[in-house]
Structure formats: structure tokens, C-alpha cells
mmCIF file with all atom_site columns, N, CA and C in Angstrom:
data_model
loop_
_atom_site.group_PDB
_atom_site.id
_atom_site.type_symbol
_atom_site.label_atom_id
_atom_site.label_alt_id
_atom_site.label_comp_id
_atom_site.label_asym_id
_atom_site.label_entity_id
_atom_site.label_seq_id
_atom_site.pdbx_PDB_ins_code
_atom_site.Cartn_x
_atom_site.Cartn_y
_atom_site.Cartn_z
_atom_site.occupancy
_atom_site.B_iso_or_equiv
_atom_site.pdbx_formal_charge
_atom_site.auth_seq_id
_atom_site.auth_comp_id
_atom_site.auth_asym_id
_atom_site.auth_atom_id
_atom_site.pdbx_PDB_model_num
ATOM 1   N N  . UNK A 1 1  ? 87.441 86.539  93.975  1.00 61.00 ? 1  UNK A N  1
ATOM 2   C CA . UNK A 1 1  ? 87.794 87.925  93.784  1.00 61.00 ? 1  UNK A CA 1
ATOM 3   C C  . UNK A 1 1  ? 86.529 88.709  93.451  1.00 61.00 ? 1  UNK A C  1
ATOM 4   N N  . UNK A 1 2  ? 86.408 89.893  94.004  1.00 71.00 ? 2  UNK A N  1
ATOM 5   C CA . UNK A 1 2  ? 85.254 90.736  93.721  1.00 71.00 ? 2  UNK A CA 1
ATOM 6   C C  . UNK A 1 2  ? 85.692 91.953  92.925  1.00 71.00 ? 2  UNK A C  1
ATOM 7   N N  . UNK A 1 3  ? 84.744 92.515  92.209  1.00 76.00 ? 3  UNK A N  1
ATOM 8   C CA . UNK A 1 3  ? 85.030 93.753  91.491  1.00 76.00 ? 3  UNK A CA 1
ATOM 9   C C  . UNK A 1 3  ? 84.233 94.865  92.144  1.00 76.00 ? 3  UNK A C  1
ATOM 10  N N  . UNK A 1 4  ? 84.933 95.908  92.522  1.00 80.00 ? 4  UNK A N  1
ATOM 11  C CA . UNK A 1 4  ? 84.293 97.054  93.149  1.00 80.00 ? 4  UNK A CA 1
ATOM 12  C C  . UNK A 1 4  ? 84.741 98.314  92.430  1.00 80.00 ? 4  UNK A C  1
ATOM 13  N N  . UNK A 1 5  ? 83.841 99.269  92.354  1.00 83.00 ? 5  UNK A N  1
ATOM 14  C CA . UNK A 1 5  ? 84.177 100.544 91.753  1.00 83.00 ? 5  UNK A CA 1
ATOM 15  C C  . UNK A 1 5  ? 84.807 101.433 92.809  1.00 83.00 ? 5  UNK A C  1
ATOM 16  N N  . UNK A 1 6  ? 85.951 101.994 92.490  1.00 81.00 ? 6  UNK A N  1
ATOM 17  C CA . UNK A 1 6  ? 86.617 102.921 93.397  1.00 81.00 ? 6  UNK A CA 1
ATOM 18  C C  . UNK A 1 6  ? 86.093 104.312 93.085  1.00 81.00 ? 6  UNK A C  1
ATOM 19  N N  . UNK A 1 7  ? 85.546 104.973 94.105  1.00 82.00 ? 7  UNK A N  1
ATOM 20  C CA . UNK A 1 7  ? 84.967 106.295 93.903  1.00 82.00 ? 7  UNK A CA 1
ATOM 21  C C  . UNK A 1 7  ? 86.009 107.386 94.067  1.00 82.00 ? 7  UNK A C  1
ATOM 22  N N  . UNK A 1 8  ? 85.842 108.437 93.320  1.00 85.00 ? 8  UNK A N  1
ATOM 23  C CA . UNK A 1 8  ? 86.687 109.614 93.395  1.00 85.00 ? 8  UNK A CA 1
ATOM 24  C C  . UNK A 1 8  ? 86.428 110.323 94.719  1.00 85.00 ? 8  UNK A C  1
ATOM 25  N N  . UNK A 1 9  ? 87.466 110.821 95.373  1.00 82.00 ? 9  UNK A N  1
ATOM 26  C CA . UNK A 1 9  ? 87.322 111.504 96.659  1.00 82.00 ? 9  UNK A CA 1
ATOM 27  C C  . UNK A 1 9  ? 86.352 112.676 96.565  1.00 82.00 ? 9  UNK A C  1
ATOM 28  N N  . UNK A 1 10 ? 86.384 113.412 95.477  1.00 83.00 ? 10 UNK A N  1
ATOM 29  C CA . UNK A 1 10 ? 85.507 114.575 95.305  1.00 83.00 ? 10 UNK A CA 1
ATOM 30  C C  . UNK A 1 10 ? 84.034 114.179 95.221  1.00 83.00 ? 10 UNK A C  1
ATOM 31  N N  . UNK A 1 11 ? 83.743 112.924 94.887  1.00 88.00 ? 11 UNK A N  1
ATOM 32  C CA . UNK A 1 11 ? 82.355 112.483 94.759  1.00 88.00 ? 11 UNK A CA 1
ATOM 33  C C  . UNK A 1 11 ? 81.752 112.035 96.096  1.00 88.00 ? 11 UNK A C  1
ATOM 34  N N  . UNK A 1 12 ? 82.577 111.935 97.133  1.00 86.00 ? 12 UNK A N  1
ATOM 35  C CA . UNK A 1 12 ? 82.087 111.477 98.432  1.00 86.00 ? 12 UNK A CA 1
ATOM 36  C C  . UNK A 1 12 ? 81.426 112.612 99.203  1.00 86.00 ? 12 UNK A C  1
ATOM 37  N N  . UNK A 1 13 ? 80.469 112.257 100.030 1.00 87.00 ? 13 UNK A N  1
ATOM 38  C CA . UNK A 1 13 ? 79.763 113.233 100.858 1.00 87.00 ? 13 UNK A CA 1
ATOM 39  C C  . UNK A 1 13 ? 80.687 113.761 101.955 1.00 87.00 ? 13 UNK A C  1
ATOM 40  N N  . UNK A 1 14 ? 80.640 115.071 102.180 1.00 88.00 ? 14 UNK A N  1
ATOM 41  C CA . UNK A 1 14 ? 81.392 115.683 103.268 1.00 88.00 ? 14 UNK A CA 1
ATOM 42  C C  . UNK A 1 14 ? 80.619 115.460 104.563 1.00 88.00 ? 14 UNK A C  1
ATOM 43  N N  . UNK A 1 15 ? 81.237 114.801 105.538 1.00 86.00 ? 15 UNK A N  1
ATOM 44  C CA . UNK A 1 15 ? 80.588 114.522 106.821 1.00 86.00 ? 15 UNK A CA 1
ATOM 45  C C  . UNK A 1 15 ? 81.482 115.049 107.932 1.00 86.00 ? 15 UNK A C  1
ATOM 46  N N  . UNK A 1 16 ? 81.025 116.053 108.676 1.00 86.00 ? 16 UNK A N  1
ATOM 47  C CA . UNK A 1 16 ? 81.834 116.537 109.802 1.00 86.00 ? 16 UNK A CA 1
ATOM 48  C C  . UNK A 1 16 ? 82.035 115.410 110.817 1.00 86.00 ? 16 UNK A C  1
ATOM 49  N N  . UNK A 1 17 ? 83.243 115.286 111.358 1.00 85.00 ? 17 UNK A N  1
ATOM 50  C CA . UNK A 1 17 ? 83.491 114.197 112.306 1.00 85.00 ? 17 UNK A CA 1
ATOM 51  C C  . UNK A 1 17 ? 83.323 114.621 113.746 1.00 85.00 ? 17 UNK A C  1
ATOM 52  N N  . UNK A 1 18 ? 82.995 115.873 113.973 1.00 89.00 ? 18 UNK A N  1
ATOM 53  C CA . UNK A 1 18 ? 82.686 116.363 115.321 1.00 89.00 ? 18 UNK A CA 1
ATOM 54  C C  . UNK A 1 18 ? 81.263 116.910 115.281 1.00 89.00 ? 18 UNK A C  1
ATOM 55  N N  . UNK A 1 19 ? 80.429 116.514 116.241 1.00 88.00 ? 19 UNK A N  1
ATOM 56  C CA . UNK A 1 19 ? 79.053 117.015 116.266 1.00 88.00 ? 19 UNK A CA 1
ATOM 57  C C  . UNK A 1 19 ? 78.988 118.399 116.922 1.00 88.00 ? 19 UNK A C  1
ATOM 58  N N  . UNK A 1 20 ? 77.774 118.914 117.093 1.00 89.00 ? 20 UNK A N  1
ATOM 59  C CA . UNK A 1 20 ? 77.564 120.248 117.654 1.00 89.00 ? 20 UNK A CA 1
ATOM 60  C C  . UNK A 1 20 ? 78.125 120.399 119.063 1.00 89.00 ? 20 UNK A C  1
ATOM 61  N N  . UNK A 1 21 ? 78.236 119.286 119.789 1.00 91.00 ? 21 UNK A N  1
ATOM 62  C CA . UNK A 1 21 ? 78.745 119.329 121.165 1.00 91.00 ? 21 UNK A CA 1
ATOM 63  C C  . UNK A 1 21 ? 80.241 119.034 121.241 1.00 91.00 ? 21 UNK A C  1
ATOM 64  N N  . UNK A 1 22 ? 80.891 118.855 120.072 1.00 89.00 ? 22 UNK A N  1
ATOM 65  C CA . UNK A 1 22 ? 82.326 118.593 120.050 1.00 89.00 ? 22 UNK A CA 1
ATOM 66  C C  . UNK A 1 22 ? 82.695 117.134 120.250 1.00 89.00 ? 22 UNK A C  1
ATOM 67  N N  . UNK A 1 23 ? 81.721 116.237 120.100 1.00 92.00 ? 23 UNK A N  1
ATOM 68  C CA . UNK A 1 23 ? 81.952 114.806 120.309 1.00 92.00 ? 23 UNK A CA 1
ATOM 69  C C  . UNK A 1 23 ? 82.123 114.075 118.978 1.00 92.00 ? 23 UNK A C  1
ATOM 70  N N  . UNK A 1 24 ? 82.885 112.985 119.023 1.00 92.00 ? 24 UNK A N  1
ATOM 71  C CA . UNK A 1 24 ? 83.037 112.108 117.865 1.00 92.00 ? 24 UNK A CA 1
ATOM 72  C C  . UNK A 1 24 ? 81.886 111.101 117.836 1.00 92.00 ? 24 UNK A C  1
ATOM 73  N N  . UNK A 1 25 ? 81.435 110.689 116.649 1.00 89.00 ? 25 UNK A N  1
ATOM 74  C CA . UNK A 1 25 ? 80.370 109.688 116.574 1.00 89.00 ? 25 UNK A CA 1
ATOM 75  C C  . UNK A 1 25 ? 80.823 108.347 117.157 1.00 89.00 ? 25 UNK A C  1
ATOM 76  N N  . UNK A 1 26 ? 80.067 107.819 118.097 1.00 90.00 ? 26 UNK A N  1
ATOM 77  C CA . UNK A 1 26 ? 80.415 106.558 118.759 1.00 90.00 ? 26 UNK A CA 1
ATOM 78  C C  . UNK A 1 26 ? 80.438 105.388 117.778 1.00 90.00 ? 26 UNK A C  1
ATOM 79  N N  . UNK A 1 27 ? 79.659 105.468 116.696 1.00 91.00 ? 27 UNK A N  1
ATOM 80  C CA . UNK A 1 27 ? 79.608 104.354 115.745 1.00 91.00 ? 27 UNK A CA 1
ATOM 81  C C  . UNK A 1 27 ? 80.921 104.161 114.990 1.00 91.00 ? 27 UNK A C  1
ATOM 82  N N  . UNK A 1 28 ? 81.871 105.089 115.134 1.00 91.00 ? 28 UNK A N  1
ATOM 83  C CA . UNK A 1 28 ? 83.185 104.934 114.499 1.00 91.00 ? 28 UNK A CA 1
ATOM 84  C C  . UNK A 1 28 ? 84.140 104.082 115.329 1.00 91.00 ? 28 UNK A C  1
ATOM 85  N N  . UNK A 1 29 ? 83.789 103.790 116.572 1.00 94.00 ? 29 UNK A N  1
ATOM 86  C CA . UNK A 1 29 ? 84.677 103.008 117.437 1.00 94.00 ? 29 UNK A CA 1
ATOM 87  C C  . UNK A 1 29 ? 84.879 101.612 116.865 1.00 94.00 ? 29 UNK A C  1
ATOM 88  N N  . UNK A 1 30 ? 86.145 101.226 116.750 1.00 95.00 ? 30 UNK A N  1
ATOM 89  C CA . UNK A 1 30 ? 86.486 99.899  116.261 1.00 95.00 ? 30 UNK A CA 1
ATOM 90  C C  . UNK A 1 30 ? 86.347 99.705  114.762 1.00 95.00 ? 30 UNK A C  1
ATOM 91  N N  . UNK A 1 31 ? 86.033 100.758 114.031 1.00 95.00 ? 31 UNK A N  1
ATOM 92  C CA . UNK A 1 31 ? 85.859 100.645 112.578 1.00 95.00 ? 31 UNK A CA 1
ATOM 93  C C  . UNK A 1 31 ? 87.196 100.800 111.860 1.00 95.00 ? 31 UNK A C  1
ATOM 94  N N  . UNK A 1 32 ? 87.441 99.918  110.925 1.00 96.00 ? 32 UNK A N  1
ATOM 95  C CA . UNK A 1 32 ? 88.619 99.997  110.067 1.00 96.00 ? 32 UNK A CA 1
ATOM 96  C C  . UNK A 1 32 ? 88.227 100.831 108.857 1.00 96.00 ? 32 UNK A C  1
ATOM 97  N N  . UNK A 1 33 ? 89.100 101.738 108.451 1.00 93.00 ? 33 UNK A N  1
ATOM 98  C CA . UNK A 1 33 ? 88.745 102.519 107.277 1.00 93.00 ? 33 UNK A CA 1
ATOM 99  C C  . UNK A 1 33 ? 89.758 103.569 106.891 1.00 93.00 ? 33 UNK A C  1
ATOM 100 N N  . UNK A 1 34 ? 89.401 104.271 105.842 1.00 92.00 ? 34 UNK A N  1
ATOM 101 C CA . UNK A 1 34 ? 90.170 105.393 105.323 1.00 92.00 ? 34 UNK A CA 1
ATOM 102 C C  . UNK A 1 34 ? 89.351 106.640 105.606 1.00 92.00 ? 34 UNK A C  1
ATOM 103 N N  . UNK A 1 35 ? 90.029 107.715 105.999 1.00 92.00 ? 35 UNK A N  1
ATOM 104 C CA . UNK A 1 35 ? 89.324 108.956 106.290 1.00 92.00 ? 35 UNK A CA 1
ATOM 105 C C  . UNK A 1 35 ? 90.117 110.136 105.768 1.00 92.00 ? 35 UNK A C  1
ATOM 106 N N  . UNK A 1 36 ? 89.422 111.224 105.511 1.00 93.00 ? 36 UNK A N  1
ATOM 107 C CA . UNK A 1 36 ? 90.058 112.455 105.045 1.00 93.00 ? 36 UNK A CA 1
ATOM 108 C C  . UNK A 1 36 ? 89.673 113.573 106.001 1.00 93.00 ? 36 UNK A C  1
ATOM 109 N N  . UNK A 1 37 ? 90.615 114.442 106.282 1.00 93.00 ? 37 UNK A N  1
ATOM 110 C CA . UNK A 1 37 ? 90.348 115.609 107.120 1.00 93.00 ? 37 UNK A CA 1
ATOM 111 C C  . UNK A 1 37 ? 90.504 116.847 106.246 1.00 93.00 ? 37 UNK A C  1
ATOM 112 N N  . UNK A 1 38 ? 89.487 117.692 106.297 1.00 91.00 ? 38 UNK A N  1
ATOM 113 C CA . UNK A 1 38 ? 89.478 118.933 105.525 1.00 91.00 ? 38 UNK A CA 1
ATOM 114 C C  . UNK A 1 38 ? 89.396 120.115 106.483 1.00 91.00 ? 38 UNK A C  1
ATOM 115 N N  . UNK A 1 39 ? 89.781 121.282 105.994 1.00 90.00 ? 39 UNK A N  1
ATOM 116 C CA . UNK A 1 39 ? 89.644 122.480 106.819 1.00 90.00 ? 39 UNK A CA 1
ATOM 117 C C  . UNK A 1 39 ? 88.207 122.992 106.732 1.00 90.00 ? 39 UNK A C  1
ATOM 118 N N  . UNK A 1 40 ? 87.944 124.135 107.350 1.00 88.00 ? 40 UNK A N  1
ATOM 119 C CA . UNK A 1 40 ? 86.567 124.657 107.391 1.00 88.00 ? 40 UNK A CA 1
ATOM 120 C C  . UNK A 1 40 ? 86.037 125.027 106.014 1.00 88.00 ? 40 UNK A C  1
ATOM 121 N N  . UNK A 1 41 ? 86.928 125.157 105.031 1.00 92.00 ? 41 UNK A N  1
ATOM 122 C CA . UNK A 1 41 ? 86.524 125.472 103.661 1.00 92.00 ? 41 UNK A CA 1
ATOM 123 C C  . UNK A 1 41 ? 86.449 124.212 102.800 1.00 92.00 ? 41 UNK A C  1
ATOM 124 N N  . UNK A 1 42 ? 86.519 123.068 103.449 1.00 89.00 ? 42 UNK A N  1
ATOM 125 C CA . UNK A 1 42 ? 86.475 121.748 102.821 1.00 89.00 ? 42 UNK A CA 1
ATOM 126 C C  . UNK A 1 42 ? 87.641 121.523 101.858 1.00 89.00 ? 42 UNK A C  1
ATOM 127 N N  . UNK A 1 43 ? 88.798 122.096 102.200 1.00 92.00 ? 43 UNK A N  1
ATOM 128 C CA . UNK A 1 43 ? 90.028 121.864 101.451 1.00 92.00 ? 43 UNK A CA 1
ATOM 129 C C  . UNK A 1 43 ? 90.770 120.723 102.146 1.00 92.00 ? 43 UNK A C  1
ATOM 130 N N  . UNK A 1 44 ? 91.128 119.708 101.391 1.00 92.00 ? 44 UNK A N  1
ATOM 131 C CA . UNK A 1 44 ? 91.777 118.521 101.933 1.00 92.00 ? 44 UNK A CA 1
ATOM 132 C C  . UNK A 1 44 ? 93.078 118.865 102.647 1.00 92.00 ? 44 UNK A C  1
ATOM 133 N N  . UNK A 1 45 ? 93.234 118.348 103.881 1.00 95.00 ? 45 UNK A N  1
ATOM 134 C CA . UNK A 1 45 ? 94.435 118.566 104.674 1.00 95.00 ? 45 UNK A CA 1
ATOM 135 C C  . UNK A 1 45 ? 95.187 117.267 104.956 1.00 95.00 ? 45 UNK A C  1
ATOM 136 N N  . UNK A 1 46 ? 94.460 116.147 105.036 1.00 95.00 ? 46 UNK A N  1
ATOM 137 C CA . UNK A 1 46 ? 95.079 114.885 105.442 1.00 95.00 ? 46 UNK A CA 1
ATOM 138 C C  . UNK A 1 46 ? 94.212 113.716 104.998 1.00 95.00 ? 46 UNK A C  1
ATOM 139 N N  . UNK A 1 47 ? 94.840 112.639 104.579 1.00 95.00 ? 47 UNK A N  1
ATOM 140 C CA . UNK A 1 47 ? 94.150 111.372 104.317 1.00 95.00 ? 47 UNK A CA 1
ATOM 141 C C  . UNK A 1 47 ? 94.853 110.313 105.148 1.00 95.00 ? 47 UNK A C  1
ATOM 142 N N  . UNK A 1 48 ? 94.075 109.525 105.882 1.00 95.00 ? 48 UNK A N  1
ATOM 143 C CA . UNK A 1 48 ? 94.657 108.492 106.723 1.00 95.00 ? 48 UNK A CA 1
ATOM 144 C C  . UNK A 1 48 ? 93.876 107.195 106.637 1.00 95.00 ? 48 UNK A C  1
ATOM 145 N N  . UNK A 1 49 ? 94.489 106.129 107.098 1.00 96.00 ? 49 UNK A N  1
ATOM 146 C CA . UNK A 1 49 ? 93.803 104.843 107.226 1.00 96.00 ? 49 UNK A CA 1
ATOM 147 C C  . UNK A 1 49 ? 94.042 104.351 108.642 1.00 96.00 ? 49 UNK A C  1
ATOM 148 N N  . UNK A 1 50 ? 93.102 103.600 109.155 1.00 96.00 ? 50 UNK A N  1
ATOM 149 C CA . UNK A 1 50 ? 93.183 103.245 110.561 1.00 96.00 ? 50 UNK A CA 1
ATOM 150 C C  . UNK A 1 50 ? 92.493 101.923 110.847 1.00 96.00 ? 50 UNK A C  1
ATOM 151 N N  . UNK A 1 51 ? 92.952 101.256 111.885 1.00 97.00 ? 51 UNK A N  1
ATOM 152 C CA . UNK A 1 51 ? 92.272 100.056 112.393 1.00 97.00 ? 51 UNK A CA 1
ATOM 153 C C  . UNK A 1 51 ? 91.165 100.444 113.362 1.00 97.00 ? 51 UNK A C  1
ATOM 154 N N  . UNK A 1 52 ? 91.194 101.684 113.841 1.00 96.00 ? 52 UNK A N  1
ATOM 155 C CA . UNK A 1 52 ? 90.125 102.224 114.687 1.00 96.00 ? 52 UNK A CA 1
ATOM 156 C C  . UNK A 1 52 ? 89.988 103.710 114.351 1.00 96.00 ? 52 UNK A C  1
ATOM 157 N N  . UNK A 1 53 ? 89.065 104.014 113.443 1.00 95.00 ? 53 UNK A N  1
ATOM 158 C CA . UNK A 1 53 ? 88.894 105.383 112.956 1.00 95.00 ? 53 UNK A CA 1
ATOM 159 C C  . UNK A 1 53 ? 88.576 106.336 114.104 1.00 95.00 ? 53 UNK A C  1
ATOM 160 N N  . UNK A 1 54 ? 87.786 105.904 115.061 1.00 94.00 ? 54 UNK A N  1
ATOM 161 C CA . UNK A 1 54 ? 87.431 106.747 116.209 1.00 94.00 ? 54 UNK A CA 1
ATOM 162 C C  . UNK A 1 54 ? 88.688 107.226 116.942 1.00 94.00 ? 54 UNK A C  1
ATOM 163 N N  . UNK A 1 55 ? 89.578 106.302 117.273 1.00 95.00 ? 55 UNK A N  1
ATOM 164 C CA . UNK A 1 55 ? 90.802 106.671 117.995 1.00 95.00 ? 55 UNK A CA 1
ATOM 165 C C  . UNK A 1 55 ? 91.709 107.559 117.155 1.00 95.00 ? 55 UNK A C  1
ATOM 166 N N  . UNK A 1 56 ? 91.799 107.272 115.875 1.00 95.00 ? 56 UNK A N  1
ATOM 167 C CA . UNK A 1 56 ? 92.645 108.088 115.001 1.00 95.00 ? 56 UNK A CA 1
ATOM 168 C C  . UNK A 1 56 ? 92.129 109.517 114.912 1.00 95.00 ? 56 UNK A C  1
ATOM 169 N N  . UNK A 1 57 ? 90.818 109.679 114.741 1.00 94.00 ? 57 UNK A N  1
ATOM 170 C CA . UNK A 1 57 ? 90.250 111.025 114.680 1.00 94.00 ? 57 UNK A CA 1
ATOM 171 C C  . UNK A 1 57 ? 90.424 111.747 116.008 1.00 94.00 ? 57 UNK A C  1
ATOM 172 N N  . UNK A 1 58 ? 90.281 111.013 117.097 1.00 93.00 ? 58 UNK A N  1
ATOM 173 C CA . UNK A 1 58 ? 90.456 111.603 118.425 1.00 93.00 ? 58 UNK A CA 1
ATOM 174 C C  . UNK A 1 58 ? 91.875 112.149 118.590 1.00 93.00 ? 58 UNK A C  1
ATOM 175 N N  . UNK A 1 59 ? 92.860 111.439 118.061 1.00 94.00 ? 59 UNK A N  1
ATOM 176 C CA . UNK A 1 59 ? 94.250 111.888 118.158 1.00 94.00 ? 59 UNK A CA 1
ATOM 177 C C  . UNK A 1 59 ? 94.486 113.177 117.379 1.00 94.00 ? 59 UNK A C  1
ATOM 178 N N  . UNK A 1 60 ? 93.714 113.407 116.328 1.00 90.00 ? 60 UNK A N  1
ATOM 179 C CA . UNK A 1 60 ? 93.846 114.651 115.570 1.00 90.00 ? 60 UNK A CA 1
ATOM 180 C C  . UNK A 1 60 ? 93.348 115.848 116.372 1.00 90.00 ? 60 UNK A C  1
ATOM 181 N N  . UNK A 1 61 ? 92.533 115.601 117.368 1.00 88.00 ? 61 UNK A N  1
ATOM 182 C CA . UNK A 1 61 ? 91.976 116.686 118.183 1.00 88.00 ? 61 UNK A CA 1
ATOM 183 C C  . UNK A 1 61 ? 92.901 117.112 119.310 1.00 88.00 ? 61 UNK A C  1
ATOM 184 N N  . UNK A 1 62 ? 93.901 116.307 119.612 1.00 82.00 ? 62 UNK A N  1
ATOM 185 C CA . UNK A 1 62 ? 94.795 116.593 120.741 1.00 82.00 ? 62 UNK A CA 1
ATOM 186 C C  . UNK A 1 62 ? 95.738 117.716 120.399 1.00 82.00 ? 62 UNK A C  1
#
């Protein structure tokens, strides 16, 4: 068993998931994780978990 510190959501860095050209970062493909979506004012709108973060974020754009 390992001990890990769980960080507060407010302490995490805000990282836009769409680049200047409207593309998703390719390095997210196949990544398992938890993600949060905020509006343009960085107000939390959604928290999700996924077996492929890239595909999940892509579905939010549809």
C-alpha cells in the first residue's frame, strides 16, 4: 500500500485542453485519468474520469 497526498482541486494548475488551433493535445490519447472542465472564467462546470481522456474531452466538443 502506498500513501499519497490528495491535492485540492483549487491548488491544481489550470490547463486549457484546446490549443490555439482548436486541437486536443495528442499526449492525452489512451491516458486514464480525472479531468475538470471550466468555463472561460475558470468556474468549474464538470468533473469526469475516463479510460481515455482524449476521447472523453473530444466528446465534450461535439
